Amino acid sequence: MQNNIDSPDGQNNNDYESWLDRPKYTNVKTLEDRTETRIPQGTWVKCENCLSQLSIEQLEKNSYVCLKCDEHLTISTDKWISLLSDKNSFKELFSQIKTSDPLEFKTAGNSYKDKISLLQKKLQVDEAVKVGRATLNDIPILLSVMEFSFIGGSMGSVVGERIFLAMKMAADKKIPFISVARSGGARMHEGILSLMQMAKTSAGTSMLSKAGSPFISIITQPTMGGVTASFASLGDIIIAEPRTQIGFAGPRVIQEAVKQKLPKNFQSAESLLENGFLDMIVSRNNLKQTLSQIINILKN
Ligand SMILES: [Zn+2]
């Protein structure tokens, strides 16, 4: 099976595999990657769906949604944080928890440790999730946002631990926990320790529930594997962006296993909403307002 993911470090190797499947997505890049590699930063971005040239200024005003075709463009963790939290309200937490290399994992002669350092330098993010306290329309929240460009947003020990601790803090303070998921699944470089994060984050959701802290899970393109199979699917309210692909194993693997052609909208947010796995599909432009309305309803 061919891996056709563009790796941020320019190597087309196997490091984008989730635990059980290789994501099929091609050329998944953040908005920053696009501006770096294709056109001068700060001017234009090409929509990967309709190929229209869009000015960064217009996109910023439209929450990075294509004005021509409604494609919800891939954006960085920091842009998500600024979209959902009130200005300057976000205070990062648990950034002291750093990635280790418990298995001394190597692929094609490259060590996991070196890969992490290289990505940290290139992307200026230290892991595949950022968590912190913030306010959303003046409501105090704990916010967790995943970063897909960091090893496919995969969940290893640091991702799981940061999310769990943020959930615990939200439960202790009895405030809402909001998560933005975007992930290829569990991180194979950490073996069984990464699978353990599924249980840990799921336990975190139960803590939130016992404390009466609402958990709103926002699922964005793409969310697969161990993240779908743990906390992302356990929100009190589960919201997806339009046309998000959400699943466990990828469609190619499933099609090969069942030997049947899959329906056209297989694993799409729209089909999952129809079948009761999601509560809402919300356009990014309306997301912050929708979140504050939901929290206000749940508070009363
Ligand atoms: Zn477009």
Coordinates of C-alpha atoms and ligand atoms in Angstrom, one line a residue:
M1 CA 0.0 0.0 0.0
Q2 CA 1.4 3.4 -1.0
N3 CA 1.7 6.1 1.5
N4 CA 0.9 9.4 -0.3
I5 CA 0.9 11.8 2.6
D6 CA 3.2 14.8 2.2
S7 CA 5.4 14.7 5.3
P8 CA 6.2 18.1 6.9
D9 CA 9.9 17.2 7.0
G10 CA 9.9 16.4 3.3
Q11 CA 10.4 12.7 3.7
N12 CA 7.9 10.4 2.2
N13 CA 8.3 7.6 4.8
N14 CA 6.0 5.6 6.9
D15 CA 5.8 8.0 9.8
Y16 CA 2.3 9.1 9.0
E17 CA 0.8 5.8 9.8
S18 CA -1.8 5.7 12.5
W19 CA -1.8 2.6 14.6
L20 CA -4.2 0.6 12.4
D21 CA -4.3 2.3 9.1
R22 CA -2.6 4.7 6.8
P23 CA -4.7 7.8 6.3
K24 CA -5.5 8.3 2.6
Y25 CA -5.4 12.1 2.7
T26 CA -3.1 13.6 0.2
N27 CA -1.2 16.9 0.6
V28 CA -2.6 17.7 4.0
K29 CA -1.0 21.0 4.8
T30 CA -1.8 23.8 7.2
L31 CA -2.5 27.2 5.9
E32 CA 1.0 28.2 7.0
D33 CA 2.5 25.4 5.0
R34 CA 0.6 26.6 1.9
T35 CA 1.8 30.1 2.3
E36 CA 5.4 29.0 2.8
T37 CA 5.6 26.6 -0.1
R38 CA 3.4 28.0 -2.8
I39 CA 2.8 31.7 -2.6
P40 CA 4.4 34.5 -0.6
Q41 CA 3.2 34.6 3.0
G42 CA 0.6 37.2 3.8
T43 CA -1.0 37.5 0.4
W44 CA -2.8 34.6 -1.3
V45 CA -3.8 31.0 -0.6
K46 CA -5.1 28.5 -3.2
C47 CA -8.2 26.6 -2.1
E48 CA -7.4 22.9 -2.4
N49 CA -10.9 22.1 -3.3
C50 CA -11.9 24.6 -6.0
L51 CA -8.4 26.0 -6.6
S52 CA -9.6 29.6 -6.3
Q53 CA -6.9 32.1 -5.2
L54 CA -8.1 33.6 -1.9
S55 CA -6.6 36.6 -0.1
I56 CA -5.4 35.9 3.4
E57 CA -7.2 39.0 4.5
Q58 CA -10.6 37.7 3.2
L59 CA -10.0 34.3 4.6
E60 CA -9.2 35.7 8.1
K61 CA -12.5 37.5 8.0
N62 CA -14.3 34.3 7.0
S63 CA -12.7 32.0 9.6
Y64 CA -10.5 30.4 6.9
V65 CA -13.5 29.0 5.0
C66 CA -13.3 29.3 1.2
L67 CA -15.5 32.1 0.0
K68 CA -16.1 30.3 -3.3
C69 CA -16.9 26.7 -2.3
D70 CA -17.2 26.6 1.5
E71 CA -14.2 24.4 1.9
H72 CA -13.0 24.6 5.6
L73 CA -9.3 25.1 5.1
T74 CA -6.7 23.4 7.4
I75 CA -5.5 25.8 10.0
S76 CA -3.0 25.7 12.8
T77 CA -3.7 25.1 16.5
D78 CA -3.0 28.8 17.2
K79 CA -5.5 29.9 14.6
W80 CA -8.1 27.6 16.2
I81 CA -7.4 29.0 19.6
S82 CA -7.8 32.6 18.3
L83 CA -11.1 31.6 16.5
L84 CA -12.7 30.0 19.6
S85 CA -11.3 32.0 22.6
D86 CA -11.7 35.7 23.5
K87 CA -8.7 37.9 22.5
N88 CA -5.6 37.3 24.7
S89 CA -7.6 35.0 27.1
F90 CA -5.8 31.7 26.3
K91 CA -3.2 30.6 28.8
E92 CA -1.4 27.5 27.8
L93 CA -1.2 24.7 30.4
F94 CA 0.9 21.5 30.9
S95 CA 3.5 22.5 28.2
Q96 CA 6.1 21.2 30.6
I97 CA 5.1 17.7 29.7
K98 CA 7.6 16.7 27.0
T99 CA 7.8 13.9 24.5
S100 CA 10.2 11.0 25.4
D101 CA 11.2 8.0 23.3
P102 CA 10.4 5.0 25.5
L103 CA 10.8 2.4 22.7
E104 CA 13.8 4.1 21.1
F105 CA 11.8 3.8 17.9
K106 CA 13.5 4.0 14.5
T107 CA 12.1 4.0 10.9
A108 CA 14.4 3.9 7.9
G109 CA 17.4 4.8 10.1
N110 CA 15.6 8.0 11.5
S111 CA 15.0 8.0 15.2
Y112 CA 11.7 9.2 16.7
K113 CA 13.6 11.6 19.0
D114 CA 15.2 13.3 16.0
K115 CA 11.9 13.5 14.1
I116 CA 10.3 15.2 17.1
S117 CA 13.1 17.8 17.4
L118 CA 13.0 18.4 13.6
L119 CA 9.3 19.0 13.7
Q120 CA 9.4 21.2 16.7
K121 CA 11.9 23.4 15.0
K122 CA 10.1 23.5 11.7
L123 CA 6.5 23.9 12.9
Q124 CA 7.2 25.9 16.1
V125 CA 4.9 23.7 18.0
D126 CA 6.1 21.2 20.6
E127 CA 3.5 18.4 20.2
A128 CA 0.3 17.4 18.5
V129 CA -2.0 19.1 21.0
K130 CA -2.1 22.4 22.9
V131 CA -4.3 22.8 26.0
G132 CA -5.1 25.8 28.1
R133 CA -7.6 28.0 30.0
A134 CA -9.5 30.6 28.1
T135 CA -12.7 32.4 27.9
L136 CA -15.3 32.0 25.2
N137 CA -17.7 35.0 25.0
D138 CA -16.7 35.6 28.6
I139 CA -17.4 32.0 29.7
P140 CA -14.4 30.3 31.4
I141 CA -13.4 27.1 29.6
L142 CA -10.6 24.6 29.2
L143 CA -9.7 24.2 25.6
S144 CA -7.7 21.5 23.8
V145 CA -6.8 21.8 20.1
M146 CA -4.9 19.1 18.1
E147 CA -2.3 19.9 15.5
F148 CA -2.5 17.7 12.4
S149 CA 0.8 18.8 10.9
F150 CA 2.7 17.3 13.9
I151 CA 2.9 13.6 13.0
G152 CA -0.6 13.5 11.7
G153 CA -2.1 14.8 14.9
S154 CA -1.4 11.4 16.4
M155 CA -2.1 10.7 20.1
G156 CA 1.0 9.6 22.0
S157 CA 1.7 9.9 25.8
V158 CA 2.1 13.7 25.8
V159 CA -1.1 14.3 23.9
G160 CA -3.1 11.9 26.1
E161 CA -1.6 13.3 29.3
R162 CA -2.2 17.0 28.4
I163 CA -5.8 16.3 27.4
F164 CA -6.4 14.2 30.5
L165 CA -5.0 16.9 32.8
A166 CA -7.0 19.6 31.1
M167 CA -10.2 17.5 31.6
K168 CA -9.3 17.0 35.2
M169 CA -8.9 20.7 35.7
A170 CA -12.2 21.4 34.0
A171 CA -13.9 18.8 36.3
D172 CA -12.2 20.3 39.4
K173 CA -13.3 23.8 38.5
K174 CA -16.7 22.6 37.1
I175 CA -16.2 24.5 33.9
P176 CA -16.8 23.3 30.3
F177 CA -14.1 21.3 28.4
I178 CA -14.0 22.0 24.6
S179 CA -11.9 19.9 22.4
V180 CA -11.0 20.3 18.7
A181 CA -9.9 17.0 17.3
R182 CA -8.0 16.4 14.1
S183 CA -5.9 13.2 14.1
G184 CA -4.8 10.2 12.1
G185 CA -5.1 8.1 15.3
A186 CA -2.8 6.7 18.0
R187 CA 1.0 7.2 17.5
M188 CA 2.7 4.1 16.5
H189 CA 6.2 5.3 17.6
E190 CA 5.1 4.9 21.2
G191 CA 3.5 1.5 20.8
I192 CA 1.2 0.3 23.5
L193 CA 1.7 3.5 25.5
S194 CA -0.1 5.4 22.8
L195 CA -3.0 3.0 22.9
M196 CA -3.2 3.5 26.7
Q197 CA -4.1 7.2 26.0
M198 CA -7.4 6.0 24.6
A199 CA -8.4 4.6 28.0
K200 CA -6.9 7.5 29.9
T201 CA -8.8 10.2 27.9
S202 CA -12.0 8.2 28.0
A203 CA -11.6 8.0 31.8
G204 CA -11.2 11.8 31.7
T205 CA -14.6 12.2 30.0
S206 CA -16.2 10.2 32.8
M207 CA -14.6 12.6 35.4
L208 CA -16.1 15.6 33.5
S209 CA -19.5 13.9 33.5
K210 CA -19.4 13.1 37.2
A211 CA -18.4 16.7 38.0
G212 CA -21.2 18.1 35.8
S213 CA -18.7 19.9 33.5
P214 CA -20.0 19.9 29.9
F215 CA -17.7 18.3 27.3
I216 CA -18.2 19.6 23.8
S217 CA -16.2 17.7 21.2
I218 CA -15.6 19.4 17.8
I219 CA -14.4 17.0 15.1
T220 CA -12.5 18.4 12.2
Q221 CA -11.1 17.0 8.9
P222 CA -9.8 14.3 9.3
T223 CA -10.4 12.4 12.5
M224 CA -9.6 8.7 12.5
G225 CA -8.4 5.8 14.5
G226 CA -7.8 5.9 18.3
V227 CA -8.9 9.5 18.6
T228 CA -12.3 8.7 17.0
A229 CA -12.4 5.6 19.1
S230 CA -11.9 7.4 22.4
F231 CA -12.6 10.9 23.8
A232 CA -13.6 12.6 20.5
S233 CA -16.7 10.4 20.3
L234 CA -17.6 10.8 24.0
G235 CA -18.6 14.4 24.1
D236 CA -21.9 15.4 25.7
I237 CA -22.4 17.3 22.4
I238 CA -20.5 16.2 19.4
I239 CA -20.1 18.7 16.6
A240 CA -18.3 18.3 13.2
E241 CA -17.4 20.7 10.5
P242 CA -19.1 20.1 7.1
R243 CA -17.8 17.2 5.0
T244 CA -15.4 16.0 7.7
Q245 CA -14.2 12.5 7.3
I246 CA -14.6 10.6 10.6
G247 CA -13.9 6.9 11.1
F248 CA -11.7 4.3 12.6
A249 CA -10.0 2.3 9.8
G250 CA -9.8 4.1 6.5
P251 CA -12.2 3.3 3.6
R252 CA -9.6 1.4 1.5
V253 CA -8.9 -1.0 4.4
I254 CA -12.6 -1.5 5.0
Q255 CA -13.4 -2.0 1.3
E256 CA -10.7 -4.6 1.1
A257 CA -12.0 -6.3 4.2
V258 CA -15.7 -6.4 3.2
K259 CA -15.1 -6.8 -0.5
Q260 CA -17.9 -4.4 -1.3
K261 CA -18.0 -0.9 -2.8
L262 CA -18.6 1.6 -0.1
P263 CA -21.3 4.2 -0.3
K264 CA -20.3 7.6 -1.7
N265 CA -20.7 9.5 1.6
F266 CA -19.0 6.8 3.7
Q267 CA -17.5 8.2 6.9
S268 CA -18.7 11.7 6.1
A269 CA -20.0 14.0 8.8
E270 CA -23.3 14.2 6.9
S271 CA -23.8 10.5 6.9
L272 CA -22.7 10.2 10.6
L273 CA -25.2 12.9 11.5
E274 CA -28.0 11.0 9.7
N275 CA -27.1 7.8 11.6
G276 CA -27.0 9.4 15.0
F277 CA -23.2 9.5 15.7
L278 CA -23.1 13.3 15.6
D279 CA -25.3 15.9 17.2
M280 CA -24.6 18.8 14.8
I281 CA -22.7 19.9 11.8
V282 CA -21.7 23.6 12.2
S283 CA -19.9 25.9 9.8
R284 CA -16.7 27.4 11.3
N285 CA -18.2 30.9 11.0
N286 CA -21.0 30.0 13.4
L287 CA -19.0 27.8 15.8
K288 CA -18.0 30.2 18.6
Q289 CA -21.6 31.5 18.8
T290 CA -23.0 28.0 18.8
L291 CA -20.7 26.9 21.5
S292 CA -21.6 29.7 23.8
Q293 CA -25.3 29.1 23.2
I294 CA -24.9 25.4 24.0
I295 CA -23.0 26.2 27.2
N296 CA -25.6 28.7 28.3
I297 CA -28.4 26.1 27.8
L298 CA -26.4 23.4 29.7
K299 CA -25.7 25.8 32.6
N300 CA -29.4 26.5 33.2
Ligands
ZN1 ZN -12.8 26.7 -2.6

